[in-house]
Each structure stands twice: as structure tokens, then as C-alpha cells.
Tab-separated table of C-alpha atoms in Angstrom:
chain	number	residue	atom	x	y	z
A	1	MET	CA	108.930	127.285	103.761
A	2	LYS	CA	105.163	127.002	104.321
A	3	LEU	CA	104.141	123.930	106.315
A	4	GLN	CA	101.827	121.417	104.640
A	5	LYS	CA	98.366	121.392	106.147
A	6	ILE	CA	97.463	117.896	107.375
A	7	SER	CA	93.963	117.262	108.684
A	8	ALA	CA	91.364	114.542	109.149
A	9	ILE	CA	87.577	114.478	108.953
A	10	LEU	CA	86.320	111.645	111.140
A	11	GLY	CA	82.888	110.315	111.996
A	12	PRO	CA	80.308	107.609	111.249
A	13	THR	CA	78.664	107.003	107.871
A	14	ASN	CA	76.457	109.664	106.238
A	15	THR	CA	78.228	112.681	107.691
A	16	GLY	CA	79.235	114.363	104.433
A	17	LYS	CA	82.961	113.684	104.905
A	18	THR	CA	83.664	112.886	101.258
A	19	PHE	CA	81.496	115.772	100.047
A	20	SER	CA	83.497	118.194	102.218
A	21	ALA	CA	86.838	116.830	101.014
A	22	ILE	CA	85.911	117.064	97.327
A	23	ASN	CA	84.817	120.676	97.788
A	24	LYS	CA	88.275	121.390	99.241
A	25	LEU	CA	89.942	119.511	96.388
A	26	LEU	CA	88.247	121.750	93.827
A	27	ASN	CA	89.609	124.864	95.539
A	28	TYR	CA	93.128	123.851	94.434
A	29	SER	CA	94.605	123.959	90.949
A	30	ASN	CA	95.091	120.159	91.056
A	31	GLY	CA	94.658	117.200	93.374
A	32	VAL	CA	93.777	113.554	93.901
A	33	MET	CA	91.250	111.577	95.923
A	34	GLY	CA	92.017	107.942	96.803
A	35	PHE	CA	89.059	105.617	97.442
A	36	PRO	CA	88.741	102.022	98.663
A	37	LEU	CA	86.401	100.954	95.829
A	38	ARG	CA	86.492	101.222	92.035
A	39	LEU	CA	82.778	101.982	92.114
A	40	LEU	CA	83.283	104.787	94.619
A	41	ALA	CA	86.097	106.325	92.579
A	42	ARG	CA	83.852	106.234	89.512
A	43	GLU	CA	80.842	107.627	91.375
A	44	ASN	CA	82.751	110.717	92.475
A	45	TYR	CA	84.523	111.024	89.117
A	46	GLU	CA	81.111	111.142	87.402
A	47	ARG	CA	79.801	113.709	89.862
A	48	VAL	CA	82.729	116.104	89.439
A	49	LYS	CA	82.861	115.519	85.673
A	50	GLN	CA	79.265	116.760	85.420
A	51	GLU	CA	80.157	119.771	87.554
A	52	ILE	CA	83.373	121.028	85.919
A	53	GLY	CA	83.698	119.167	82.598
A	54	SER	CA	85.230	115.866	81.490
A	55	ASN	CA	88.478	117.441	80.220
A	56	LYS	CA	89.542	118.407	83.758
A	57	VAL	CA	88.835	115.097	85.507
A	58	ALA	CA	90.632	111.733	85.454
A	59	LEU	CA	89.638	108.241	86.627
A	60	VAL	CA	92.375	105.734	87.478
A	61	THR	CA	91.575	102.301	88.937
A	62	GLY	CA	92.869	98.783	88.437
A	63	GLU	CA	90.248	98.348	85.707
A	64	GLU	CA	89.790	101.750	84.094
A	65	LYS	CA	92.083	104.593	83.094
A	66	ILE	CA	90.564	107.776	81.698
A	67	VAL	CA	93.160	110.572	81.766
A	68	PRO	CA	92.549	113.608	79.519
A	69	LYS	CA	95.682	115.644	78.723
A	70	SER	CA	94.263	118.633	80.610
A	71	ALA	CA	93.138	116.614	83.666
A	72	LYS	CA	93.645	118.411	86.998
A	73	TYR	CA	91.618	116.325	89.414
A	74	PHE	CA	92.208	112.578	89.751
A	75	PHE	CA	89.772	110.068	91.252
A	76	CYS	CA	91.503	106.777	91.973
A	77	THR	CA	91.493	103.613	93.990
A	78	VAL	CA	94.101	104.013	96.731
A	79	GLU	CA	96.403	101.481	95.074
A	80	SER	CA	96.241	103.364	91.754
A	81	ILE	CA	97.134	106.896	92.887
A	82	PRO	CA	99.740	108.120	90.372
A	83	ASP	CA	103.132	109.333	91.555
A	84	TYR	CA	102.518	112.999	90.743
A	85	ASN	CA	103.161	116.065	92.868
A	86	PHE	CA	99.597	117.112	93.728
A	87	ASP	CA	98.634	120.267	95.644
A	88	PHE	CA	95.879	118.338	97.411
A	89	VAL	CA	95.693	114.693	98.483
A	90	GLY	CA	92.645	113.078	100.095
A	91	ILE	CA	92.469	109.457	101.289
A	92	ASP	CA	89.035	107.997	102.044
A	93	GLU	CA	88.181	105.265	104.610
A	94	ILE	CA	91.584	105.582	106.261
A	95	GLN	CA	90.605	102.998	108.912
A	96	LEU	CA	91.370	100.383	106.259
A	97	CYS	CA	95.001	100.779	107.341
A	98	ALA	CA	94.003	98.114	109.879
A	99	ASP	CA	92.680	95.716	107.218
A	100	TYR	CA	94.742	92.524	106.965
A	101	GLU	CA	94.632	92.273	103.163
A	102	ARG	CA	94.984	95.904	102.041
A	103	GLY	CA	96.030	97.745	105.179
A	104	HIS	CA	99.702	98.125	104.275
A	105	LEU	CA	98.701	99.846	101.011
A	106	PHE	CA	96.553	102.400	102.856
A	107	SER	CA	99.279	102.884	105.486
A	108	GLU	CA	101.834	103.597	102.763
A	109	LYS	CA	99.654	106.464	101.536
A	110	LEU	CA	98.970	107.630	105.098
A	111	LEU	CA	102.695	107.850	105.853
A	112	ASN	CA	104.161	108.898	102.511
A	113	ARG	CA	101.585	110.423	100.162
A	114	LYS	CA	100.895	114.049	101.001
A	115	GLY	CA	99.752	117.050	99.029
A	116	SER	CA	102.212	119.911	98.636
A	117	LYS	CA	99.592	122.253	100.131
A	118	GLU	CA	96.987	120.132	101.904
A	119	THR	CA	96.314	116.521	102.881
A	120	ILE	CA	93.044	115.193	104.303
A	121	PHE	CA	92.330	111.740	105.718
A	122	LEU	CA	88.692	110.651	105.923
A	123	GLY	CA	87.215	107.834	107.958
A	124	SER	CA	86.165	106.425	111.286
A	125	LEU	CA	86.818	107.979	114.688
A	126	SER	CA	88.577	104.701	115.502
A	127	MET	CA	91.695	106.149	113.798
A	128	GLU	CA	91.947	109.332	115.894
A	129	LYS	CA	94.716	108.244	118.292
A	130	ILE	CA	96.811	106.564	115.592
A	131	LEU	CA	96.639	109.691	113.448
A	132	LYS	CA	97.762	111.825	116.395
A	133	LYS	CA	100.718	109.502	117.003
A	134	ILE	CA	101.842	109.812	113.397
A	135	TYR	CA	101.054	113.517	113.006
A	136	PRO	CA	101.026	115.204	116.462
A	137	ASN	CA	99.893	118.530	114.956
A	138	ILE	CA	97.121	117.097	112.803
A	139	GLN	CA	93.841	119.049	112.777
A	140	ILE	CA	90.912	116.705	113.395
A	141	LYS	CA	87.337	117.660	112.607
A	142	LYS	CA	84.631	115.357	113.964
A	143	LYS	CA	81.327	115.143	112.147
A	144	LYS	CA	77.996	113.774	113.325
A	145	ARG	CA	75.708	111.584	111.253
A	146	LEU	CA	73.078	113.567	109.360
A	147	SER	CA	70.242	111.074	109.885
A	148	LYS	CA	69.061	108.491	112.404
A	149	LEU	CA	69.857	104.784	112.016
A	150	SER	CA	67.432	102.277	113.585
A	151	TYR	CA	67.005	98.506	113.848
A	152	CYS	CA	63.900	97.162	112.099
A	153	GLY	CA	64.173	93.449	112.953
A	154	TYR	CA	63.619	90.497	110.623
A	155	LYS	CA	61.937	90.674	107.216
A	156	ASN	CA	61.260	87.731	104.906
A	157	LEU	CA	62.970	87.993	101.500
A	158	THR	CA	59.586	88.065	99.789
A	159	ARG	CA	58.351	90.937	101.966
A	160	LEU	CA	61.245	93.351	101.969
A	161	PRO	CA	60.333	97.060	101.807
A	162	ASN	CA	61.280	99.127	98.769
A	163	ARG	CA	64.753	100.737	98.525
A	164	SER	CA	66.417	97.816	100.280
A	165	ALA	CA	69.937	96.419	99.959
A	166	ILE	CA	70.570	92.814	100.950
A	167	ILE	CA	74.129	91.946	101.962
A	168	ALA	CA	75.519	88.525	101.036
A	169	PHE	CA	79.037	87.086	101.285
A	170	SER	CA	79.421	84.576	98.467
A	171	LEU	CA	78.580	84.344	94.775
A	172	ILE	CA	76.125	81.525	95.471
A	173	ASP	CA	74.319	83.547	98.160
A	174	VAL	CA	74.201	86.690	96.001
A	175	TYR	CA	72.570	84.910	93.042
A	176	GLU	CA	70.290	82.757	95.186
A	177	ILE	CA	68.949	85.791	97.082
A	178	ALA	CA	68.664	87.854	93.892
A	179	ASN	CA	66.650	85.084	92.234
A	180	LYS	CA	64.200	84.877	95.157
A	181	ILE	CA	63.708	88.641	95.176
A	182	LYS	CA	63.215	88.684	91.412
A	183	GLN	CA	60.507	86.041	91.678
A	184	ALA	CA	58.742	87.980	94.442
A	185	HIS	CA	59.233	91.567	93.288
A	186	GLY	CA	60.148	91.422	89.599
A	187	GLY	CA	63.383	93.435	89.561
A	188	VAL	CA	66.734	93.473	91.343
A	189	SER	CA	70.294	94.761	90.847
A	190	VAL	CA	73.364	92.697	91.651
A	191	VAL	CA	76.642	94.378	92.621
A	192	MET	CA	79.905	92.537	93.303
A	193	GLY	CA	83.555	92.725	92.354
A	194	ALA	CA	83.413	89.767	89.940
A	195	LEU	CA	81.323	91.755	87.448
A	196	SER	CA	82.936	93.764	84.656
A	197	PRO	CA	83.090	97.567	85.193
A	198	ASP	CA	80.389	98.279	82.605
A	199	VAL	CA	77.983	95.678	83.984
A	200	ARG	CA	78.626	96.706	87.591
A	201	ASN	CA	78.132	100.395	86.813
A	202	ALA	CA	74.912	99.605	84.945
A	203	GLN	CA	73.572	97.566	87.872
A	204	VAL	CA	74.262	100.420	90.284
A	205	GLN	CA	72.578	102.877	87.915
A	206	LEU	CA	69.440	100.739	87.702
A	207	PHE	CA	68.982	100.999	91.461
A	208	ASP	CA	70.031	104.621	91.751
A	209	ASP	CA	67.604	105.644	88.990
A	210	GLY	CA	64.751	103.852	90.771
A	211	LYS	CA	64.205	101.350	87.946
A	212	VAL	CA	64.523	98.570	90.533
A	213	ASP	CA	63.895	98.846	94.270
A	214	TYR	CA	66.208	96.080	95.467
A	215	ILE	CA	69.946	95.535	95.288
A	216	VAL	CA	71.936	92.482	96.391
A	217	ALA	CA	75.558	93.282	97.120
A	218	THR	CA	78.651	92.057	98.890
A	219	ASP	CA	79.970	93.796	102.011
A	220	ALA	CA	82.062	96.130	99.829
A	221	ILE	CA	78.948	98.305	99.690
A	222	GLY	CA	79.900	99.409	103.217
A	223	LEU	CA	82.965	101.240	101.947
A	224	GLY	CA	81.240	104.460	101.096
A	225	LEU	CA	79.026	103.736	98.091
A	226	ASN	CA	76.437	106.521	98.153
A	227	LEU	CA	73.256	104.924	96.897
A	228	ASN	CA	69.735	105.965	97.819
A	229	ILE	CA	69.265	103.032	100.210
A	230	LYS	CA	66.629	103.207	102.933
A	231	ASN	CA	67.081	99.713	104.390
A	232	ILE	CA	70.050	97.379	104.806
A	233	PHE	CA	69.372	93.687	105.486
A	234	PHE	CA	72.067	91.202	106.490
A	235	SER	CA	71.631	87.629	105.254
A	236	ARG	CA	74.506	86.404	107.430
A	237	LEU	CA	77.329	87.776	109.579
A	238	LYS	CA	80.250	85.662	108.392
A	239	LYS	CA	82.582	86.176	105.438
A	240	PHE	CA	85.651	84.571	103.877
A	241	ASP	CA	88.450	87.133	104.189
A	242	GLY	CA	91.015	85.484	101.940
A	243	LEU	CA	92.392	83.237	104.671
A	244	ARG	CA	89.421	81.868	106.571
A	245	GLU	CA	85.735	82.298	107.217
A	246	ARG	CA	85.260	84.661	110.131
A	247	LYS	CA	82.546	86.651	111.828
A	248	LEU	CA	82.253	90.321	110.891
A	249	THR	CA	83.478	92.753	113.528
A	250	ASN	CA	81.021	95.164	115.144
A	251	ASP	CA	82.694	98.011	113.253
A	252	GLU	CA	82.276	96.243	109.909
A	253	ILE	CA	78.602	95.581	110.642
A	254	SER	CA	78.126	99.206	111.684
A	255	GLN	CA	79.870	100.463	108.536
A	256	ILE	CA	77.636	98.371	106.281
A	257	ALA	CA	74.421	99.160	108.194
A	258	GLY	CA	75.319	102.838	107.985
A	259	ARG	CA	74.786	102.793	104.197
A	260	ALA	CA	71.061	102.952	105.001
A	261	GLY	CA	69.725	106.496	105.039
A	262	ARG	CA	71.104	109.221	102.805
A	263	TYR	CA	71.649	112.856	103.727
A	264	LEU	CA	68.747	113.838	106.067
A	265	ASN	CA	66.659	110.711	105.404
A	266	ASP	CA	66.622	108.154	108.231
A	267	GLY	CA	67.848	104.630	107.603
A	268	PHE	CA	67.000	101.166	108.909
A	269	PHE	CA	68.923	97.913	109.264
A	270	GLY	CA	67.753	94.383	109.935
A	271	THR	CA	68.079	90.724	109.010
A	272	THR	CA	66.642	88.428	106.348
A	273	GLY	CA	66.996	84.906	104.980
A	274	THR	CA	68.412	82.463	107.526
A	275	LEU	CA	69.711	85.221	109.837
A	276	LYS	CA	66.776	85.738	112.190
A	277	SER	CA	68.013	88.503	114.510
A	278	LEU	CA	70.907	90.612	115.789
A	279	ASP	CA	72.173	90.611	119.366
A	280	ASP	CA	70.824	93.464	121.527
A	281	GLU	CA	74.331	94.722	122.327
A	282	LEU	CA	75.219	94.772	118.630
A	283	VAL	CA	72.045	96.718	117.836
A	284	LYS	CA	72.963	99.333	120.471
A	285	TYR	CA	76.511	99.489	119.092
A	286	VAL	CA	75.220	100.282	115.598
A	287	GLU	CA	72.395	102.617	116.607
A	288	ASN	CA	74.673	104.672	118.870
A	289	TYR	CA	77.478	104.906	116.250
A	290	GLN	CA	80.003	103.338	118.587
A	291	TYR	CA	83.459	102.309	117.388
A	292	THR	CA	86.478	100.310	118.553
A	293	GLU	CA	89.749	102.197	118.793
A	294	ILE	CA	92.358	101.020	116.285
A	295	LYS	CA	95.670	100.522	118.095
A	296	ASN	CA	97.724	98.993	115.275
A	297	ILE	CA	97.851	99.316	111.508
A	298	TYR	CA	99.528	97.129	108.884
A	299	TRP	CA	102.731	98.396	107.321
A	300	ARG	CA	105.450	97.390	104.896
A	301	ASN	CA	108.664	99.184	104.049
A	302	SER	CA	108.218	101.202	100.853
A	303	THR	CA	111.900	101.998	100.260
A	304	ILE	CA	112.682	99.015	98.065
A	305	ASN	CA	116.150	97.811	97.043
A	306	PHE	CA	115.977	96.287	93.539
A	307	ASN	CA	119.677	95.400	93.216
A	308	SER	CA	119.003	91.680	93.533
A	309	HIS	CA	116.268	89.204	94.395
A	310	ARG	CA	117.658	88.868	97.923
A	311	THR	CA	117.929	92.614	98.598
A	312	LEU	CA	114.388	93.035	97.276
A	313	LEU	CA	113.020	90.412	99.674
A	314	ASN	CA	115.074	91.817	102.554
A	315	SER	CA	113.765	95.326	101.995
A	316	LEU	CA	110.156	94.034	101.916
A	317	SER	CA	110.781	92.224	105.225
A	318	LEU	CA	112.363	95.199	106.991
A	319	LYS	CA	110.899	95.776	110.463
A	320	THR	CA	110.090	99.022	112.236
A	321	GLU	CA	110.520	100.142	115.839
A	322	LYS	CA	107.134	101.885	115.889
A	323	ARG	CA	104.889	99.674	117.997
A	324	TYR	CA	101.661	100.695	116.305
A	325	LEU	CA	102.907	99.406	112.926
A	326	ILE	CA	102.440	95.674	112.254
A	327	LEU	CA	104.704	94.240	109.577
A	328	LYS	CA	102.537	92.917	106.734
A	329	LYS	CA	103.478	89.330	105.922
A	330	ASN	CA	102.347	87.055	103.111
A	331	ALA	CA	101.229	89.822	100.758
A	332	ALA	CA	100.422	88.439	97.295
A	333	ASP	CA	103.436	90.058	95.597
A	334	HIS	CA	105.764	88.928	98.394
A	335	ARG	CA	104.527	85.320	98.104
A	336	TYR	CA	105.064	85.424	94.347
A	337	LEU	CA	108.682	86.590	94.792
């Protein structure tokens, strides 16, 4: 029996990882790509649909489901990947296995969802050692960033350069910043999860088409959204993560800042609003594409016993002997049960 090919493409932002994986996907008769964002799944769905025709491409997220009868290539959020036997499986931003909220969902796909012919994991170099522990024979390709990323310091909201994205971490901050930019510059897009799919897609399109030169977004923009952004400005460095307000990690800041600069065009990152500067060490961390090794990822048993309420809860609470797997506790579905 032919062995499944398992590989990873790892590197910082703007390396062409997703582009490479989708090209491989299209070499197979069928396959699926799992993304961390609904917007990112739709972006790549639209791109491939234009290339090969809408009848061959499907979009499946928690909000949208477009599945033609002749669909061969599926673009999904990781949680929405259908239980089909695909020749090719690609999982994007695999470092999210270490995310407290969604990590166990990414880990489930990392451990159990493989293509019958090829599987590719995409993401940060921080996952290299974990991937080698799980798959000792994995082939890892490291890619370098295609453009330079540089710190540009502080800019007042009313004097931001064109093609800028401003990162905010609450609904109040998003709308307050957007209003100030609108008063100063006349046009701005707003992108956040609370918007409906149609409105969110339209806001992204406004910026991508150059009809507005400014976009205010939450930190989700760091998860691979490929917009023509030249500058990223942070309005603050703290976020509410579902449990508490906490400071962003260096890797999260680097991931978001890395959205600046597309393909061979250099990018810039800085601060605005009440955030006056970034620490020198943090600036070096981002500019040099450094990363922190991930030593543990979140996990939950996926072999579920539905015989009774108790056996269901027991199977969800099952522990593992693998030290790099952290049992996910207090997941929303588990709390509900």
C-alpha cells in the first residue's frame, strides 16, 4: 500500500505558503483546504472559482454553504471540513493548535484528518518540533518572507498614510477609530466577526478595490487575510480572549504586523491612537521574523461514546499520555452538557 505523503510548509507571513498549497490541491482530482477564518475561506474560494469554474468549487463555513453537485475542491473553516475521503487535505495556520479557545479543533484535524494521497500543514515555524514528534517522517519545507517588514513609529489617526489597516480589539474601539478616520479622510472599511457575511465581504472588497484607503479590523486580520495592505497600525496591545483581558503575545503581534506588505512589496507597522510606541525588543522580534517554539497543543479525545450522558462526558474528559497534548477543559459544548 502506498504511504500517504505528509508535509508542512512553514515560515512567517507573506511567504506564499497558501498559494503553494492551493496549487498542489488543484493537481489532485479532489481535495479540501481548512482555514482559520470564514473570510479567508471565501477569499480563496473566490480565487479558485474564477480560475476553474464555480461548478467545481465548494465553500463551507459556519455561515455559508455553497456546494455544487459536481464540486471537487472544498474551501472551509477548519471546524466545517466535511467528513469525506479527500485525496488532498491542507490545514492553514496550524499553530492555532496552541490557541486556548480553538486549539483542540485544529489539533483534531492535525492528528486525524489526512488526505488519502497527500496532507499539508501550513503555518509558523514555531510548530516544527511538535510536527516532528507527531509525524517523525514529515517533510518540512521552510519559506522566507517575500518582502521586508519595518517599524514606522507612531502616526496620528488623522495623518495615517494610504493603504493602512488599524487594529482594534473591541466593538467600541473599532467604531470610534473608524469614525475619526472617516472625518479626517472621508472613507473607511470596517471588518469584524459581528458583521453579516455579505456586509463583511463587501467591506473587504471596498478596501481591496481601492475605493477606500483605510480599514479598521479586529486582530483576526492576522490569520492570513490577503489584502493589499501597506501599513499596519496597532491602537492597543491588549485583547479580551473569552476569559480575561490579556496582553498579546509577541507571536500574535508579529502575525498581525506581517499582514503589511504583499508579495514583493515592503510593509510597515507602527502605532496610533493612545498607543504611542512599541518596545525596542518587540520591534526587533517582529522585524527579524522571530518566533517562540510551541511545546504544547490543546487536545480533546475525538472518539466519543454516545451511549449515555455519563459515557459522553467521560469520553470528552479522557486524558492522554502524550506530554505535548494539553487536555482542553471548559469547551463551550462540554460546559453545555
